[in-house]
């Protein structure tokens, strides 16, 4: 019940295309859903996050879509650029704790 | 702020040796997390502290691993004795809210 399932494992997108990464969770107590971006040789860094009281959050080219009833959330990268090539992790945490449950990661490659 | 600082950045050691990884969290953050990252298992939470007190160490793989936080600005993760299967990148992260800030990691290779 603590798992966060992430798909796909890897993704190749043409420059200018839309990248979509999906995550699903089981624990309905989760109340914070961040996405982290990791470049090779670096630590993960927060990209965007959402709480379940909204269905969508947008920051620049990055959008989180959240479906509370389906217990799913996804990251959309619009106008994908080669500089977006990285590994993306979704995560979830519950109330009263800042402990994350991470997804398994998606390796995104954007072709120039 | 300099962000989360980890040392060393790379460590190569031989099986059986003791390894100590170090972390300096962001000043003012009261949560500190230790993670291990491998290709096979992804990002695993090993242990986390709140106000220097270990809260959850259920992710620590076995007794060979230990972690301490003697004060708000320093934490160590020790592996004794080390084994080749401990080879991984170890991250430290700190937070004072929902957002965790990760350090650059220590790449550990155990021969």
CSV table of C-alpha atoms in Angstrom, one decimal:
chain,number,residue,atom,x,y,z
A,1,UNK,CA,0.0,0.0,0.0
A,2,UNK,CA,3.0,2.2,0.3
A,3,UNK,CA,4.1,1.8,-3.3
A,4,UNK,CA,4.1,4.4,-6.0
A,5,UNK,CA,4.1,2.8,-9.4
A,6,UNK,CA,5.7,4.9,-12.2
A,7,UNK,CA,5.6,4.3,-16.0
A,8,UNK,CA,7.2,4.2,-18.5
A,9,UNK,CA,10.6,3.2,-17.5
A,10,UNK,CA,12.1,5.1,-20.4
A,11,UNK,CA,10.8,7.5,-23.0
A,12,UNK,CA,12.1,9.0,-26.2
A,13,UNK,CA,10.5,12.1,-27.5
A,14,UNK,CA,11.3,14.4,-30.5
A,15,UNK,CA,12.2,18.0,-29.8
A,16,UNK,CA,9.0,20.0,-29.5
A,17,UNK,CA,6.9,17.0,-28.6
A,18,UNK,CA,5.0,16.3,-25.4
A,19,UNK,CA,6.5,14.0,-22.8
A,20,UNK,CA,4.0,12.2,-20.4
A,21,UNK,CA,5.0,10.2,-17.3
A,22,UNK,CA,2.4,8.5,-15.2
A,23,UNK,CA,2.3,7.5,-11.5
A,24,UNK,CA,-0.2,5.6,-9.5
A,25,UNK,CA,-0.5,5.2,-5.7
A,26,UNK,CA,-2.6,3.2,-3.3
A,27,UNK,CA,-2.5,5.0,0.0
A,28,UNK,CA,-5.3,7.5,0.1
A,29,UNK,CA,-3.7,9.2,3.0
A,30,UNK,CA,-1.0,10.6,0.7
A,31,UNK,CA,-1.4,14.4,0.5
A,32,UNK,CA,1.7,15.7,-1.3
A,33,UNK,CA,2.9,14.6,-4.7
A,34,UNK,CA,6.2,16.1,-6.0
A,35,UNK,CA,8.1,15.4,-9.1
A,36,UNK,CA,11.9,15.4,-9.1
A,37,UNK,CA,14.3,15.8,-12.0
A,38,UNK,CA,17.8,14.3,-11.9
A,39,UNK,CA,20.6,14.9,-14.3
A,40,UNK,CA,23.6,12.5,-14.5
A,41,UNK,CA,26.0,12.9,-11.7
A,42,UNK,CA,23.6,15.2,-9.8
A,43,UNK,CA,21.2,14.9,-6.9
A,44,UNK,CA,17.4,15.0,-7.6
A,45,UNK,CA,15.9,18.5,-7.6
A,46,UNK,CA,12.3,19.4,-7.1
A,47,UNK,CA,10.6,20.3,-10.4
A,48,UNK,CA,6.9,20.8,-9.5
A,49,UNK,CA,4.5,19.5,-6.8
A,50,UNK,CA,0.8,19.2,-6.2
A,51,UNK,CA,-1.7,18.6,-3.4
A,52,UNK,CA,-4.9,16.6,-3.9
A,53,UNK,CA,-7.2,19.6,-3.5
A,54,UNK,CA,-6.4,20.7,-7.1
A,55,UNK,CA,-6.6,18.7,-10.3
A,56,UNK,CA,-3.9,20.5,-12.2
A,57,UNK,CA,-0.8,22.6,-11.6
A,58,UNK,CA,1.2,24.3,-14.3
A,59,UNK,CA,4.7,25.9,-14.1
A,60,UNK,CA,6.0,27.0,-17.4
A,61,UNK,CA,6.2,23.9,-19.7
A,62,UNK,CA,5.6,21.5,-16.9
A,63,UNK,CA,2.2,20.5,-15.8
A,64,UNK,CA,1.0,18.0,-13.2
A,65,UNK,CA,-2.4,16.4,-13.7
A,66,UNK,CA,-4.0,14.8,-10.7
A,67,UNK,CA,-6.9,12.3,-10.6
A,68,UNK,CA,-7.9,11.7,-7.0
A,69,UNK,CA,-10.6,9.1,-7.7
A,70,UNK,CA,-8.2,7.1,-9.9
A,71,UNK,CA,-5.3,7.6,-7.5
A,72,UNK,CA,-3.1,8.7,-10.4
A,73,UNK,CA,-1.0,11.7,-11.3
A,74,UNK,CA,1.1,12.5,-14.3
A,75,UNK,CA,3.7,14.9,-15.5
A,76,UNK,CA,3.4,16.6,-18.8
A,77,UNK,CA,6.3,18.3,-20.4
A,78,UNK,CA,5.2,20.6,-23.3
A,79,UNK,CA,7.5,21.6,-26.1
A,80,UNK,CA,10.1,19.1,-24.9
A,81,UNK,CA,13.8,20.2,-25.3
A,82,UNK,CA,17.0,18.3,-25.4
A,83,UNK,CA,17.9,20.0,-22.1
A,84,UNK,CA,15.0,18.2,-20.5
A,85,UNK,CA,16.8,14.9,-21.0
A,86,UNK,CA,17.0,13.5,-17.5
A,87,UNK,CA,15.5,11.0,-15.1
A,88,UNK,CA,12.2,12.0,-13.6
A,89,UNK,CA,10.9,10.6,-10.3
A,90,UNK,CA,7.4,11.0,-8.9
A,91,UNK,CA,6.9,10.7,-5.1
A,92,UNK,CA,4.2,10.8,-2.5
A,93,UNK,CA,4.1,11.7,1.2
A,94,UNK,CA,1.5,11.6,3.9
A,95,UNK,CA,0.3,14.0,6.5
A,96,UNK,CA,2.5,14.7,9.4
A,97,UNK,CA,5.6,13.2,7.7
A,98,UNK,CA,8.0,14.6,5.2
A,99,UNK,CA,9.0,11.0,4.2
A,100,UNK,CA,8.7,10.4,0.5
A,101,UNK,CA,7.8,7.2,-1.3
A,102,UNK,CA,9.5,7.5,-4.7
A,103,UNK,CA,8.5,5.9,-7.9
A,104,UNK,CA,11.1,3.9,-9.9
A,105,UNK,CA,12.0,6.7,-12.2
A,106,UNK,CA,11.6,7.4,-16.0
A,107,UNK,CA,14.6,8.1,-18.1
A,108,UNK,CA,13.6,10.7,-20.7
A,109,UNK,CA,15.6,11.4,-23.8
A,110,UNK,CA,14.6,14.3,-26.1
A,111,UNK,CA,16.0,14.0,-29.6
A,112,UNK,CA,17.3,17.2,-31.2
B,1,UNK,CA,23.1,29.1,1.2
B,2,UNK,CA,25.5,26.5,-0.2
B,3,UNK,CA,22.9,23.7,-0.2
B,4,UNK,CA,23.4,20.3,1.2
B,5,UNK,CA,27.1,19.3,1.3
B,6,UNK,CA,28.3,15.8,1.1
B,7,UNK,CA,31.7,14.3,1.4
B,8,UNK,CA,33.5,12.6,-0.1
B,9,UNK,CA,32.1,12.8,-3.6
B,10,UNK,CA,33.7,9.5,-4.5
B,11,UNK,CA,34.9,6.7,-2.4
B,12,UNK,CA,36.6,3.5,-3.5
B,13,UNK,CA,37.4,1.0,-0.8
B,14,UNK,CA,38.0,-2.7,-0.5
B,15,UNK,CA,35.6,-5.2,0.9
B,16,UNK,CA,35.7,-5.4,4.7
B,17,UNK,CA,36.8,-1.8,5.2
B,18,UNK,CA,34.8,0.8,7.2
B,19,UNK,CA,33.3,3.6,5.2
B,20,UNK,CA,32.0,6.8,6.6
B,21,UNK,CA,29.9,9.2,4.5
B,22,UNK,CA,29.3,12.8,5.7
B,23,UNK,CA,26.5,15.3,5.3
B,24,UNK,CA,25.9,18.9,6.2
B,25,UNK,CA,22.3,19.9,5.8
B,26,UNK,CA,21.0,23.3,4.9
B,27,UNK,CA,21.1,25.6,7.9
B,28,UNK,CA,17.7,25.7,9.6
B,29,UNK,CA,16.4,22.5,8.2
B,30,UNK,CA,15.2,20.1,10.9
B,31,UNK,CA,14.7,17.0,8.8
B,32,UNK,CA,17.6,15.0,7.3
B,33,UNK,CA,17.3,11.9,5.0
B,34,UNK,CA,19.8,9.4,3.8
B,35,UNK,CA,19.0,7.6,0.5
B,36,UNK,CA,20.8,5.0,-1.6
B,37,UNK,CA,20.4,4.9,-5.4
B,38,UNK,CA,21.1,1.9,-7.6
B,39,UNK,CA,20.0,1.0,-11.1
B,40,UNK,CA,18.3,-2.1,-9.8
B,41,UNK,CA,16.5,-0.7,-6.8
B,42,UNK,CA,16.1,3.0,-7.6
B,43,UNK,CA,16.0,5.5,-4.8
B,44,UNK,CA,15.7,3.9,-1.4
B,45,UNK,CA,15.2,5.8,1.9
B,46,UNK,CA,17.6,4.4,4.5
B,47,UNK,CA,16.9,6.5,7.5
B,48,UNK,CA,15.6,10.0,8.4
B,49,UNK,CA,16.1,12.3,11.4
B,50,UNK,CA,13.9,15.0,12.9
B,51,UNK,CA,15.7,17.5,15.2
B,52,UNK,CA,18.7,15.1,15.3
B,53,UNK,CA,16.6,12.2,16.4
B,54,UNK,CA,16.2,9.1,14.2
B,55,UNK,CA,12.6,8.7,13.3
B,56,UNK,CA,12.5,5.8,10.9
B,57,UNK,CA,15.4,3.5,10.2
B,58,UNK,CA,13.3,0.7,8.6
B,59,UNK,CA,15.2,1.2,5.3
B,60,UNK,CA,18.6,0.4,6.8
B,61,UNK,CA,19.5,-2.8,5.0
B,62,UNK,CA,21.3,-4.5,7.9
B,63,UNK,CA,23.3,-4.0,11.1
B,64,UNK,CA,26.4,-3.2,9.0
B,65,UNK,CA,24.8,0.2,8.4
B,66,UNK,CA,24.5,2.9,11.1
B,67,UNK,CA,23.7,6.6,11.0
B,68,UNK,CA,24.2,9.4,13.5
B,69,UNK,CA,23.3,13.0,13.7
B,70,UNK,CA,25.3,14.5,16.7
B,71,UNK,CA,24.1,18.0,16.0
B,72,UNK,CA,21.9,20.0,13.6
B,73,UNK,CA,24.6,20.6,11.1
B,74,UNK,CA,26.2,17.2,10.7
B,75,UNK,CA,25.3,13.6,10.0
B,76,UNK,CA,27.2,10.5,9.1
B,77,UNK,CA,26.3,7.2,7.5
B,78,UNK,CA,28.7,4.4,8.4
B,79,UNK,CA,29.1,1.0,6.7
B,80,UNK,CA,31.2,-1.6,8.6
B,81,UNK,CA,32.3,-3.9,7.2
B,82,UNK,CA,31.6,-2.9,3.6
B,83,UNK,CA,30.6,-5.4,0.9
B,84,UNK,CA,30.6,-5.1,-2.9
B,85,UNK,CA,26.8,-5.0,-2.9
B,86,UNK,CA,27.0,-1.8,-1.0
B,87,UNK,CA,28.3,0.0,-4.2
B,88,UNK,CA,25.8,2.7,-5.0
B,89,UNK,CA,25.3,6.5,-4.9
B,90,UNK,CA,24.3,7.7,-1.4
B,91,UNK,CA,22.4,10.9,-1.1
B,92,UNK,CA,21.7,13.1,1.8
B,93,UNK,CA,18.7,15.4,1.7
B,94,UNK,CA,17.3,18.0,4.1
B,95,UNK,CA,14.0,19.8,4.5
B,96,UNK,CA,12.1,22.2,6.7
B,97,UNK,CA,8.8,21.6,4.9
B,98,UNK,CA,7.4,19.3,2.2
B,99,UNK,CA,10.3,19.9,-0.2
B,100,UNK,CA,13.5,17.9,0.2
B,101,UNK,CA,16.8,19.3,-1.0
B,102,UNK,CA,19.3,16.8,-2.1
B,103,UNK,CA,23.1,16.9,-2.0
B,104,UNK,CA,25.3,15.9,-4.9
B,105,UNK,CA,25.8,12.4,-3.6
B,106,UNK,CA,28.7,10.2,-2.7
B,107,UNK,CA,29.5,7.5,-5.3
B,108,UNK,CA,30.7,4.4,-3.3
B,109,UNK,CA,32.6,1.6,-5.0
B,110,UNK,CA,33.4,-1.4,-2.9
B,111,UNK,CA,35.9,-3.7,-4.6
